[in-house]
PDB file of C-alpha atoms in Angstrom:
ATOM      1  CA  MET A1225    -154.031  25.834   6.596  1.00 79.00           C
ATOM      2  CA  ASP A1226    -154.548  28.004   9.688  1.00 82.00           C
ATOM      3  CA  ASN A1227    -157.095  26.695  12.190  1.00 89.00           C
ATOM      4  CA  TYR A1228    -159.533  29.044  13.935  1.00 90.00           C
ATOM      5  CA  THR A1229    -162.287  28.836  16.479  1.00 90.00           C
ATOM      6  CA  PHE A1230    -165.463  30.846  15.932  1.00 90.00           C
ATOM      7  CA  GLU A1231    -164.317  33.607  18.304  1.00 91.00           C
ATOM      8  CA  GLU A1232    -160.808  33.755  16.801  1.00 92.00           C
ATOM      9  CA  ILE A1233    -162.020  34.255  13.213  1.00 93.00           C
ATOM     10  CA  LYS A1234    -164.570  36.867  14.344  1.00 92.00           C
ATOM     11  CA  ASN A1235    -161.817  38.820  16.093  1.00 93.00           C
ATOM     12  CA  GLU A1236    -159.379  38.570  13.171  1.00 94.00           C
ATOM     13  CA  ILE A1237    -161.983  39.715  10.640  1.00 94.00           C
ATOM     14  CA  ALA A1238    -162.918  42.635  12.901  1.00 94.00           C
ATOM     15  CA  ILE A1239    -159.249  43.719  13.105  1.00 96.00           C
ATOM     16  CA  LEU A1240    -158.670  43.332   9.346  1.00 95.00           C
ATOM     17  CA  LYS A1241    -161.780  45.337   8.492  1.00 95.00           C
ATOM     18  CA  LYS A1242    -160.213  48.357  10.184  1.00 94.00           C
ATOM     19  CA  SER A1243    -157.479  48.421   7.522  1.00 94.00           C
ATOM     20  CA  PHE A1244    -158.938  46.864   4.388  1.00 95.00           C
ATOM     21  CA  PHE A1245    -161.761  47.727   2.022  1.00 93.00           C
ATOM     22  CA  GLN A1246    -163.422  44.304   2.192  1.00 94.00           C
ATOM     23  CA  VAL A1247    -162.814  41.188   4.276  1.00 96.00           C
ATOM     24  CA  ARG A1248    -164.970  38.089   3.825  1.00 96.00           C
ATOM     25  CA  LEU A1249    -165.077  34.323   4.147  1.00 96.00           C
ATOM     26  CA  VAL A1250    -165.794  32.445   0.926  1.00 96.00           C
ATOM     27  CA  ASP A1251    -166.636  28.870  -0.009  1.00 96.00           C
ATOM     28  CA  PRO A1252    -165.252  28.828  -3.596  1.00 94.00           C
ATOM     29  CA  ASN A1253    -166.724  25.406  -4.361  1.00 93.00           C
ATOM     30  CA  ALA A1254    -170.216  26.861  -3.965  1.00 93.00           C
ATOM     31  CA  CYS A1255    -169.170  30.450  -4.846  1.00 94.00           C
ATOM     32  CA  GLN A1256    -170.865  31.624  -1.646  1.00 95.00           C
ATOM     33  CA  ILE A1257    -169.917  34.285   0.907  1.00 96.00           C
ATOM     34  CA  MET A1258    -170.222  32.618   4.308  1.00 95.00           C
ATOM     35  CA  GLU A1259    -171.004  34.315   7.604  1.00 93.00           C
ATOM     36  CA  PRO A1260    -169.909  32.424  10.736  1.00 89.00           C
ATOM     37  CA  ALA A1261    -172.556  32.384  13.439  1.00 89.00           C
ATOM     38  CA  LYS A1262    -173.642  30.649  16.613  1.00 87.00           C
ATOM     39  CA  VAL A1263    -177.146  29.155  16.556  1.00 87.00           C
ATOM     40  CA  ASN A1264    -178.365  27.645  19.811  1.00 85.00           C
ATOM     41  CA  GLY A1265    -174.769  27.655  20.996  1.00 82.00           C
ATOM     42  CA  LYS A1266    -173.497  25.703  17.988  1.00 86.00           C
ATOM     43  CA  PHE A1267    -171.183  26.975  15.256  1.00 87.00           C
ATOM     44  CA  THR A1268    -172.716  27.276  11.795  1.00 90.00           C
ATOM     45  CA  LEU A1269    -172.024  28.987   8.471  1.00 91.00           C
ATOM     46  CA  ILE A1270    -174.769  31.043   6.853  1.00 93.00           C
ATOM     47  CA  PRO A1271    -174.616  31.844   3.081  1.00 93.00           C
ATOM     48  CA  SER A1272    -174.949  35.594   2.580  1.00 93.00           C
ATOM     49  CA  GLY A1273    -174.496  36.068  -1.149  1.00 93.00           C
ATOM     50  CA  VAL A1274    -172.715  34.988  -4.307  1.00 94.00           C
ATOM     51  CA  CYS A1275    -169.036  35.927  -4.216  1.00 94.00           C
ATOM     52  CA  TYR A1276    -168.640  36.850  -7.890  1.00 93.00           C
ATOM     53  CA  ASP A1277    -171.583  39.285  -7.787  1.00 93.00           C
ATOM     54  CA  THR A1278    -169.136  41.765  -6.232  1.00 90.00           C
ATOM     55  CA  TRP A1279    -167.319  41.947  -9.575  1.00 91.00           C
ATOM     56  CA  PHE A1280    -170.504  41.898 -11.674  1.00 90.00           C
ATOM     57  CA  HIS A1281    -169.457  38.600 -13.256  1.00 88.00           C
ATOM     58  CA  PRO A1282    -172.197  36.304 -14.619  1.00 88.00           C
ATOM     59  CA  ASP A1283    -170.553  33.240 -13.067  1.00 88.00           C
ATOM     60  CA  GLN A1284    -167.425  32.076 -11.225  1.00 92.00           C
ATOM     61  CA  CYS A1285    -164.381  34.278 -11.881  1.00 91.00           C
ATOM     62  CA  ILE A1286    -162.143  32.817 -14.575  1.00 90.00           C
ATOM     63  CA  ASN A1287    -159.060  33.405 -12.440  1.00 92.00           C
ATOM     64  CA  CYS A1288    -160.548  32.157  -9.165  1.00 94.00           C
ATOM     65  CA  THR A1289    -157.713  32.603  -6.679  1.00 94.00           C
ATOM     66  CA  SER A1290    -159.917  31.443  -3.793  1.00 96.00           C
ATOM     67  CA  SER A1291    -160.480  28.091  -5.488  1.00 95.00           C
ATOM     68  CA  ARG A1292    -156.733  27.849  -6.110  1.00 95.00           C
ATOM     69  CA  ALA A1293    -155.947  28.733  -2.506  1.00 96.00           C
ATOM     70  CA  LEU A1294    -158.288  26.043  -1.202  1.00 95.00           C
ATOM     71  CA  ARG A1295    -156.976  23.450  -3.670  1.00 94.00           C
ATOM     72  CA  THR A1296    -153.265  24.118  -3.048  1.00 94.00           C
ATOM     73  CA  ASP A1297    -153.515  25.092   0.636  1.00 95.00           C
ATOM     74  CA  GLN A1298    -151.457  28.205  -0.119  1.00 95.00           C
ATOM     75  CA  ILE A1299    -152.041  31.956  -0.212  1.00 96.00           C
ATOM     76  CA  HIS A1300    -152.781  33.326  -3.706  1.00 96.00           C
ATOM     77  CA  SER A1301    -153.432  36.833  -4.962  1.00 94.00           C
ATOM     78  CA  LYS A1302    -154.537  38.678  -8.081  1.00 92.00           C
ATOM     79  CA  CYS A1303    -155.699  42.040  -9.377  1.00 90.00           C
ATOM     80  CA  GLU A1304    -159.364  42.303 -10.365  1.00 88.00           C
ATOM     81  CA  THR A1305    -161.219  45.068 -12.167  1.00 86.00           C
ATOM     82  CA  CYS A1306    -164.694  46.420 -11.417  1.00 85.00           C
ATOM     83  CA  ASN A1307    -166.350  49.560 -12.801  1.00 82.00           C
ATOM     84  CA  ASP A1308    -163.023  50.619 -14.305  1.00 79.00           C
ATOM     85  CA  LYS A1309    -161.301  50.406 -10.938  1.00 85.00           C
ATOM     86  CA  LEU A1310    -158.498  48.089  -9.888  1.00 87.00           C
ATOM     87  CA  PHE A1311    -158.543  45.949  -6.733  1.00 92.00           C
ATOM     88  CA  TYR A1312    -155.915  43.734  -5.147  1.00 93.00           C
ATOM     89  CA  ILE A1313    -157.242  40.470  -3.688  1.00 95.00           C
ATOM     90  CA  THR A1314    -155.461  38.081  -1.338  1.00 96.00           C
ATOM     91  CA  ALA A1315    -157.000  34.641  -0.787  1.00 97.00           C
ATOM     92  CA  ARG A1316    -155.848  32.681   2.274  1.00 97.00           C
ATOM     93  CA  PRO A1317    -157.111  29.164   3.087  1.00 96.00           C
ATOM     94  CA  VAL A1318    -158.418  28.783   6.633  1.00 96.00           C
ATOM     95  CA  ARG A1319    -160.170  26.099   8.646  1.00 95.00           C
ATOM     96  CA  ILE A1320    -162.874  27.245  11.045  1.00 93.00           C
ATOM     97  CA  GLU A1321    -163.968  24.561  13.472  1.00 89.00           C
ATOM     98  CA  ASN A1322    -163.213  21.905  10.834  1.00 88.00           C
ATOM     99  CA  HIS A1323    -164.799  23.817   7.928  1.00 93.00           C
ATOM    100  CA  PRO A1324    -162.312  24.640   5.101  1.00 95.00           C
ATOM    101  CA  LEU A1325    -162.932  28.128   3.702  1.00 96.00           C
ATOM    102  CA  VAL A1326    -160.999  31.002   2.172  1.00 97.00           C
ATOM    103  CA  LEU A1327    -160.421  34.379   3.800  1.00 97.00           C
ATOM    104  CA  GLU A1328    -160.499  37.039   1.079  1.00 97.00           C
ATOM    105  CA  ILE A1329    -158.958  40.467   1.691  1.00 97.00           C
ATOM    106  CA  VAL A1330    -159.767  43.118  -0.923  1.00 95.00           C
ATOM    107  CA  GLN A1331    -158.100  46.505  -1.256  1.00 93.00           C
ATOM    108  CA  PRO A1332    -158.554  49.145  -3.987  1.00 91.00           C
ATOM    109  CA  MET A1333    -155.410  50.168  -5.838  1.00 82.00           C
ATOM    110  CA  SER A1334    -154.575  53.706  -6.932  1.00 71.00           C
ATOM    111  CA  TYR A1335    -151.945  54.443  -9.534  1.00 60.00           C
ATOM    112  CA  PRO A1336    -151.862  58.174 -10.398  1.00 56.00           C
ATOM    113  CA  ASP A1337    -148.080  58.156 -10.592  1.00 43.00           C
ATOM    114  CA  ILE A1338    -147.997  55.102 -12.848  1.00 48.00           C
ATOM    115  CA  CYS A1339    -150.887  56.150 -15.082  1.00 52.00           C
ATOM    116  CA  PRO A1340    -151.272  59.931 -15.062  1.00 47.00           C
ATOM    117  CA  GLY A1341    -153.327  59.863 -18.283  1.00 51.00           C
ATOM    118  CA  ASN A1342    -156.700  58.251 -18.885  1.00 54.00           C
ATOM    119  CA  SER A1343    -155.498  56.217 -21.874  1.00 55.00           C
ATOM    120  CA  GLU A1344    -152.676  54.665 -19.859  1.00 58.00           C
ATOM    121  CA  GLU A1345    -155.106  53.860 -17.051  1.00 57.00           C
ATOM    122  CA  ASN A1346    -157.477  52.093 -19.435  1.00 66.00           C
ATOM    123  CA  THR A1347    -154.560  50.163 -20.901  1.00 72.00           C
ATOM    124  CA  LEU A1348    -153.542  48.924 -17.454  1.00 73.00           C
ATOM    125  CA  LEU A1349    -157.091  47.821 -16.630  1.00 75.00           C
ATOM    126  CA  SER A1350    -157.315  46.021 -19.967  1.00 80.00           C
ATOM    127  CA  GLN A1351    -154.017  44.264 -19.315  1.00 82.00           C
ATOM    128  CA  PHE A1352    -155.190  42.915 -15.957  1.00 80.00           C
ATOM    129  CA  ARG A1353    -158.480  41.715 -17.457  1.00 80.00           C
ATOM    130  CA  SER A1354    -156.519  39.940 -20.169  1.00 82.00           C
ATOM    131  CA  LEU A1355    -154.059  38.437 -17.690  1.00 84.00           C
ATOM    132  CA  ASN A1356    -156.832  37.028 -15.482  1.00 80.00           C
ATOM    133  CA  ARG A1357    -158.152  35.167 -18.501  1.00 84.00           C
ATOM    134  CA  LYS A1358    -154.836  34.275 -20.166  1.00 87.00           C
ATOM    135  CA  ILE A1359    -153.403  32.517 -17.125  1.00 89.00           C
ATOM    136  CA  LEU A1360    -156.002  29.736 -17.496  1.00 91.00           C
ATOM    137  CA  LEU A1361    -155.887  29.326 -21.283  1.00 94.00           C
ATOM    138  CA  ASP A1362    -153.985  26.773 -23.327  1.00 94.00           C
ATOM    139  CA  SER A1363    -151.269  28.758 -25.106  1.00 91.00           C
ATOM    140  CA  GLU A1364    -151.542  26.779 -28.342  1.00 93.00           C
ATOM    141  CA  THR A1365    -155.292  26.693 -28.966  1.00 94.00           C
ATOM    142  CA  SER A1366    -156.758  29.294 -26.552  1.00 91.00           C
ATOM    143  CA  ALA A1367    -159.063  26.659 -25.049  1.00 94.00           C
ATOM    144  CA  TYR A1368    -159.174  26.559 -21.254  1.00 95.00           C
ATOM    145  CA  ASN A1369    -156.397  24.488 -19.652  1.00 95.00           C
ATOM    146  CA  ARG A1370    -156.484  21.817 -16.935  1.00 93.00           C
ATOM    147  CA  GLU A1371    -155.841  24.367 -14.206  1.00 93.00           C
ATOM    148  CA  TYR A1372    -159.141  25.978 -15.153  1.00 94.00           C
ATOM    149  CA  LEU A1373    -160.922  22.634 -14.817  1.00 93.00           C
ATOM    150  CA  ALA A1374    -159.337  21.928 -11.434  1.00 93.00           C
ATOM    151  CA  GLU A1375    -160.543  25.263 -10.098  1.00 92.00           C
ATOM    152  CA  HIS A1376    -164.021  25.376 -11.669  1.00 92.00           C
ATOM    153  CA  LEU A1377    -165.333  21.811 -11.699  1.00 92.00           C
ATOM    154  CA  PRO A1378    -166.065  21.796  -7.918  1.00 91.00           C
ATOM    155  CA  ASN A1379    -168.550  24.609  -8.502  1.00 90.00           C
ATOM    156  CA  ILE A1380    -170.060  22.671 -11.435  1.00 88.00           C
ATOM    157  CA  PHE A1381    -170.671  19.696  -9.154  1.00 87.00           C
ATOM    158  CA  SER A1382    -172.445  21.951  -6.671  1.00 85.00           C
ATOM    159  CA  GLU A1383    -174.761  22.989  -9.528  1.00 80.00           C
ATOM    160  CA  VAL A1384    -175.452  19.323 -10.309  1.00 80.00           C
ATOM    161  CA  GLN A1385    -176.570  18.855  -6.713  1.00 74.00           C
ATOM    162  CA  GLU A1386    -179.074  21.645  -7.326  1.00 71.00           C
ATOM    163  CA  HIS A1387    -180.475  19.557 -10.220  1.00 66.00           C
ATOM    164  CA  ARG A1388    -179.108  21.716 -13.002  1.00 77.00           C
ATOM    165  CA  THR A1389    -178.549  19.788 -16.250  1.00 82.00           C
ATOM    166  CA  VAL A1390    -174.834  19.193 -16.890  1.00 88.00           C
ATOM    167  CA  ASN A1391    -173.292  16.892 -19.515  1.00 92.00           C
ATOM    168  CA  ALA A1392    -169.673  16.266 -20.477  1.00 93.00           C
ATOM    169  CA  ALA A1393    -167.586  14.721 -23.254  1.00 94.00           C
ATOM    170  CA  LEU A1394    -164.040  13.905 -24.263  1.00 95.00           C
ATOM    171  CA  ILE A1395    -162.974  14.272 -27.903  1.00 94.00           C
ATOM    172  CA  HIS A1396    -159.699  12.585 -28.781  1.00 94.00           C
ATOM    173  CA  LEU A1397    -157.614  13.106 -31.941  1.00 91.00           C
ATOM    174  CA  LYS A1398    -156.375   9.568 -32.615  1.00 89.00           C
ATOM    175  CA  SER A1399    -153.685  10.543 -35.111  1.00 86.00           C
ATOM    176  CA  TYR A1400    -152.002  13.234 -32.992  1.00 90.00           C
ATOM    177  CA  ASP A1401    -149.051  11.163 -31.702  1.00 91.00           C
ATOM    178  CA  ASN A1402    -148.382   9.662 -35.119  1.00 90.00           C
ATOM    179  CA  ILE A1403    -148.409  13.110 -36.765  1.00 88.00           C
ATOM    180  CA  GLN A1404    -146.080  14.424 -34.061  1.00 90.00           C
ATOM    181  CA  GLU A1405    -143.595  11.595 -34.574  1.00 91.00           C
ATOM    182  CA  THR A1406    -143.777  11.569 -38.376  1.00 89.00           C
ATOM    183  CA  TYR A1407    -144.115  15.246 -39.298  1.00 87.00           C
ATOM    184  CA  GLY A1408    -143.069  17.129 -36.165  1.00 90.00           C
ATOM    185  CA  SER A1409    -144.598  19.556 -33.697  1.00 91.00           C
ATOM    186  CA  VAL A1410    -145.603  22.202 -36.261  1.00 90.00           C
ATOM    187  CA  ALA A1411    -147.822  19.730 -38.119  1.00 88.00           C
ATOM    188  CA  ALA A1412    -149.310  18.378 -34.869  1.00 90.00           C
ATOM    189  CA  SER A1413    -150.055  21.913 -33.716  1.00 92.00           C
ATOM    190  CA  GLY A1414    -151.808  22.679 -37.006  1.00 89.00           C
ATOM    191  CA  VAL A1415    -154.048  19.627 -36.669  1.00 88.00           C
ATOM    192  CA  ILE A1416    -155.014  20.235 -33.036  1.00 92.00           C
ATOM    193  CA  CYS A1417    -155.763  23.899 -33.772  1.00 91.00           C
ATOM    194  CA  ARG A1418    -157.970  22.824 -36.694  1.00 88.00           C
ATOM    195  CA  LEU A1419    -159.884  20.518 -34.349  1.00 89.00           C
ATOM    196  CA  TYR A1420    -160.281  23.370 -31.852  1.00 91.00           C
ATOM    197  CA  LYS A1421    -161.786  25.598 -34.574  1.00 89.00           C
ATOM    198  CA  ILE A1422    -164.235  22.838 -35.567  1.00 87.00           C
ATOM    199  CA  LEU A1423    -165.282  22.409 -31.924  1.00 88.00           C
ATOM    200  CA  GLN A1424    -165.710  26.152 -31.496  1.00 86.00           C
ATOM    201  CA  THR A1425    -167.960  26.374 -34.552  1.00 84.00           C
ATOM    202  CA  THR A1426    -170.017  23.229 -34.011  1.00 82.00           C
ATOM    203  CA  LEU A1427    -170.530  23.800 -30.294  1.00 80.00           C
ATOM    204  CA  SER A1428    -171.431  27.453 -30.999  1.00 71.00           C
ATOM    205  CA  LEU A1429    -169.378  28.652 -28.049  1.00 55.00           C
ATOM    206  CA  THR A1430    -170.122  32.326 -28.640  1.00 52.00           C
ATOM    207  CA  ASP A1431    -173.871  31.610 -28.507  1.00 58.00           C
ATOM    208  CA  CYS A1432    -173.656  29.167 -25.589  1.00 59.00           C
ATOM    209  CA  PRO A1433    -171.708  30.740 -22.702  1.00 64.00           C
ATOM    210  CA  ASP A1434    -172.595  27.746 -20.534  1.00 75.00           C
ATOM    211  CA  THR A1435    -170.465  25.466 -22.716  1.00 84.00           C
ATOM    212  CA  ILE A1436    -166.850  25.029 -21.551  1.00 89.00           C
ATOM    213  CA  LEU A1437    -164.137  23.778 -23.900  1.00 93.00           C
ATOM    214  CA  ALA A1438    -160.807  22.808 -22.324  1.00 95.00           C
ATOM    215  CA  ARG A1439    -157.678  21.028 -23.537  1.00 96.00           C
ATOM    216  CA  TYR A1440    -157.482  17.977 -21.285  1.00 96.00           C
ATOM    217  CA  GLU A1441    -154.430  16.389 -22.933  1.00 95.00           C
ATOM    218  CA  ASN A1442    -152.271  17.354 -25.918  1.00 94.00           C
ATOM    219  CA  ASP A1443    -154.569  15.259 -28.146  1.00 95.00           C
ATOM    220  CA  THR A1444    -157.849  15.527 -26.214  1.00 96.00           C
ATOM    221  CA  PHE A1445    -160.472  18.194 -25.537  1.00 96.00           C
ATOM    222  CA  PHE A1446    -162.983  18.194 -22.703  1.00 96.00           C
ATOM    223  CA  VAL A1447    -166.473  19.611 -23.266  1.00 94.00           C
ATOM    224  CA  LEU A1448    -168.809  20.562 -20.442  1.00 92.00           C
ATOM    225  CA  ASP A1449    -172.282  21.600 -21.522  1.00 89.00           C
ATOM    226  CA  LYS A1450    -175.099  23.122 -19.478  1.00 86.00           C
ATOM    227  CA  SER A1451    -177.159  24.432 -22.396  1.00 82.00           C
ATOM    228  CA  HIS A1452    -178.467  21.226 -24.000  1.00 83.00           C
ATOM    229  CA  THR A1453    -179.956  17.869 -23.129  1.00 87.00           C
ATOM    230  CA  TYR A1454    -177.743  14.803 -23.087  1.00 89.00           C
ATOM    231  CA  THR A1455    -179.285  13.612 -26.387  1.00 91.00           C
ATOM    232  CA  GLN A1456    -178.554  16.964 -28.014  1.00 88.00           C
ATOM    233  CA  LEU A1457    -174.917  16.878 -26.878  1.00 88.00           C
ATOM    234  CA  CYS A1458    -174.483  13.322 -28.231  1.00 90.00           C
ATOM    235  CA  SER A1459    -175.926  14.424 -31.578  1.00 89.00           C
ATOM    236  CA  CYS A1460    -173.525  17.365 -31.638  1.00 87.00           C
ATOM    237  CA  ILE A1461    -170.526  15.115 -30.923  1.00 88.00           C
ATOM    238  CA  ARG A1462    -171.580  12.736 -33.711  1.00 86.00           C
ATOM    239  CA  LEU A1463    -171.778  15.703 -36.082  1.00 84.00           C
ATOM    240  CA  ILE A1464    -168.249  16.723 -35.115  1.00 84.00           C
ATOM    241  CA  GLN A1465    -166.967  13.206 -35.820  1.00 83.00           C
ATOM    242  CA  LYS A1466    -168.792  13.163 -39.149  1.00 80.00           C
ATOM    243  CA  GLN A1467    -167.355  16.533 -40.138  1.00 74.00           C
ATOM    244  CA  SER A1468    -163.854  15.502 -39.110  1.00 74.00           C
ATOM    245  CA  ALA A1469    -163.890  12.623 -41.615  1.00 68.00           C
ATOM    246  CA  THR A1470    -163.752  15.150 -44.457  1.00 66.00           C
ATOM    247  CA  GLN A1471    -161.115  17.380 -42.866  1.00 67.00           C
ATOM    248  CA  HIS A1472    -157.537  17.238 -44.111  1.00 68.00           C
ATOM    249  CA  ILE A1473    -154.533  19.429 -43.548  1.00 74.00           C
ATOM    250  CA  LEU A1474    -151.953  19.659 -46.272  1.00 73.00           C
ATOM    251  CA  TYR A1475    -148.464  19.724 -44.793  1.00 76.00           C
ATOM    252  CA  GLN A1476    -145.379  19.507 -46.997  1.00 76.00           C
ATOM    253  CA  SER A1477    -147.469  17.944 -49.790  1.00 76.00           C
ATOM    254  CA  GLN A1478    -148.859  15.327 -47.376  1.00 76.00           C
ATOM    255  CA  LEU A1479    -152.509  14.991 -46.284  1.00 77.00           C
ATOM    256  CA  LEU A1480    -152.531  14.513 -42.541  1.00 80.00           C
ATOM    257  CA  PRO A1481    -155.119  12.087 -41.091  1.00 77.00           C
ATOM    258  CA  PHE A1482    -157.920  13.488 -38.953  1.00 80.00           C
ATOM    259  CA  GLU A1483    -159.642  10.708 -37.009  1.00 84.00           C
ATOM    260  CA  LEU A1484    -161.615  11.282 -33.819  1.00 88.00           C
ATOM    261  CA  GLU A1485    -163.055   9.171 -31.020  1.00 91.00           C
ATOM    262  CA  SER A1486    -165.267  10.393 -28.212  1.00 92.00           C
ATOM    263  CA  SER A1487    -167.102   9.573 -25.005  1.00 94.00           C
ATOM    264  CA  THR A1488    -169.969  11.301 -23.193  1.00 93.00           C
ATOM    265  CA  VAL A1489    -171.615  11.249 -19.764  1.00 93.00           C
ATOM    266  CA  SER A1490    -174.583  12.845 -18.022  1.00 92.00           C
ATOM    267  CA  LEU A1491    -173.485  14.147 -14.627  1.00 89.00           C
ATOM    268  CA  ASN A1492    -177.082  14.147 -13.391  1.00 83.00           C
ATOM    269  CA  THR A1493    -178.469  10.741 -14.325  1.00 86.00           C
ATOM    270  CA  GLU A1494    -175.173   8.929 -13.667  1.00 86.00           C
ATOM    271  CA  GLN A1495    -174.772  10.654 -10.292  1.00 79.00           C
ATOM    272  CA  ILE A1496    -171.168  11.742 -10.822  1.00 84.00           C
ATOM    273  CA  CYS A1497    -170.023  13.787  -7.846  1.00 81.00           C
ATOM    274  CA  ASP A1498    -166.333  14.615  -8.371  1.00 87.00           C
ATOM    275  CA  SER A1499    -163.657  15.132 -11.032  1.00 91.00           C
ATOM    276  CA  LYS A1500    -161.919  11.807 -10.432  1.00 91.00           C
ATOM    277  CA  GLN A1501    -165.118   9.854 -11.044  1.00 92.00           C
ATOM    278  CA  LEU A1502    -166.008  11.990 -14.063  1.00 93.00           C
ATOM    279  CA  PHE A1503    -162.734  11.546 -15.936  1.00 94.00           C
ATOM    280  CA  SER A1504    -162.396   7.905 -14.952  1.00 94.00           C
ATOM    281  CA  LEU A1505    -165.740   7.152 -16.619  1.00 94.00           C
ATOM    282  CA  LEU A1506    -165.032   9.315 -19.676  1.00 95.00           C
ATOM    283  CA  LEU A1507    -161.618   7.701 -20.229  1.00 94.00           C
ATOM    284  CA  GLU A1508    -163.041   4.215 -19.723  1.00 93.00           C
ATOM    285  CA  ARG A1509    -165.693   4.853 -22.374  1.00 92.00           C
ATOM    286  CA  LEU A1510    -163.157   6.496 -24.661  1.00 89.00           C
ATOM    287  CA  SER A1511    -160.968   3.389 -24.625  1.00 82.00           C
ATOM    288  CA  SER A1512    -163.880   1.047 -25.306  1.00 80.00           C
ATOM    289  CA  SER A1513    -165.809   2.863 -28.031  1.00 62.00           C
ATOM    290  CA  ASP A1514    -165.356   5.317 -30.897  1.00 50.00           C
ATOM    291  CA  SER A1515    -168.825   6.806 -30.590  1.00 47.00           C
ATOM    292  CA  PRO A1516    -170.815   8.734 -27.963  1.00 53.00           C
ATOM    293  CA  GLN A1517    -172.450   6.575 -25.317  1.00 51.00           C
TER     294      GLN A1517
END
């Protein structure tokens, strides 16, 4: 990670702005654009807006390259769409007087030679939108993957600090390994995809955009919910376990078992402040009980 003083980053941004459409410093954990400033002779960072508002997104970008850059300490890039236009974004991690941030450089892309017709242009835009989402989805179930969690949970914890209600759960398919060993990967895939469909329906994901469903392990899903109280989430998880007891998948004339166990936490009342603490508690409860806490 490159280290800068206040004057050095001011000068570099000023030079870059002569060549690029947009240059800005971002704190991806808080999803804030940060302006470096000197107040009473001391360096400070002043929030000046929400970074994803630029793209007219309702919340943190699905493919958040700035979060990835900060997490991996490497430069990352992507193409983003806005108002049917294509932009190329480079995210570079920097440290300014001991403050880790990301320097984002945005440049519009033109492609008349590649897409001379309107239909081809729309197809290209659609492909980039799809790619930005697909890169962070589990290929088997279409739930979010662990990379998504690594890049988006820091922002969730910043929301908890602002006293927003956030609850989480793990839902584990107990029979997955046995099905895999006995009947093979096709049968195991069928069972885990059935569980994903049940979770989608019961959690009403299309009606609750604040609910995140991710595949944490091959046999385990992670649920993060900002739409309901902790009691409501626990009731929902119990309903899922009750429904699963009647679910069976017929595979080669055999009924495959469908047993679930779960654990839940409230990020607010239990004062959980990072991913390590969150999953440690969820896994501890998962190993000690078959029902929501």
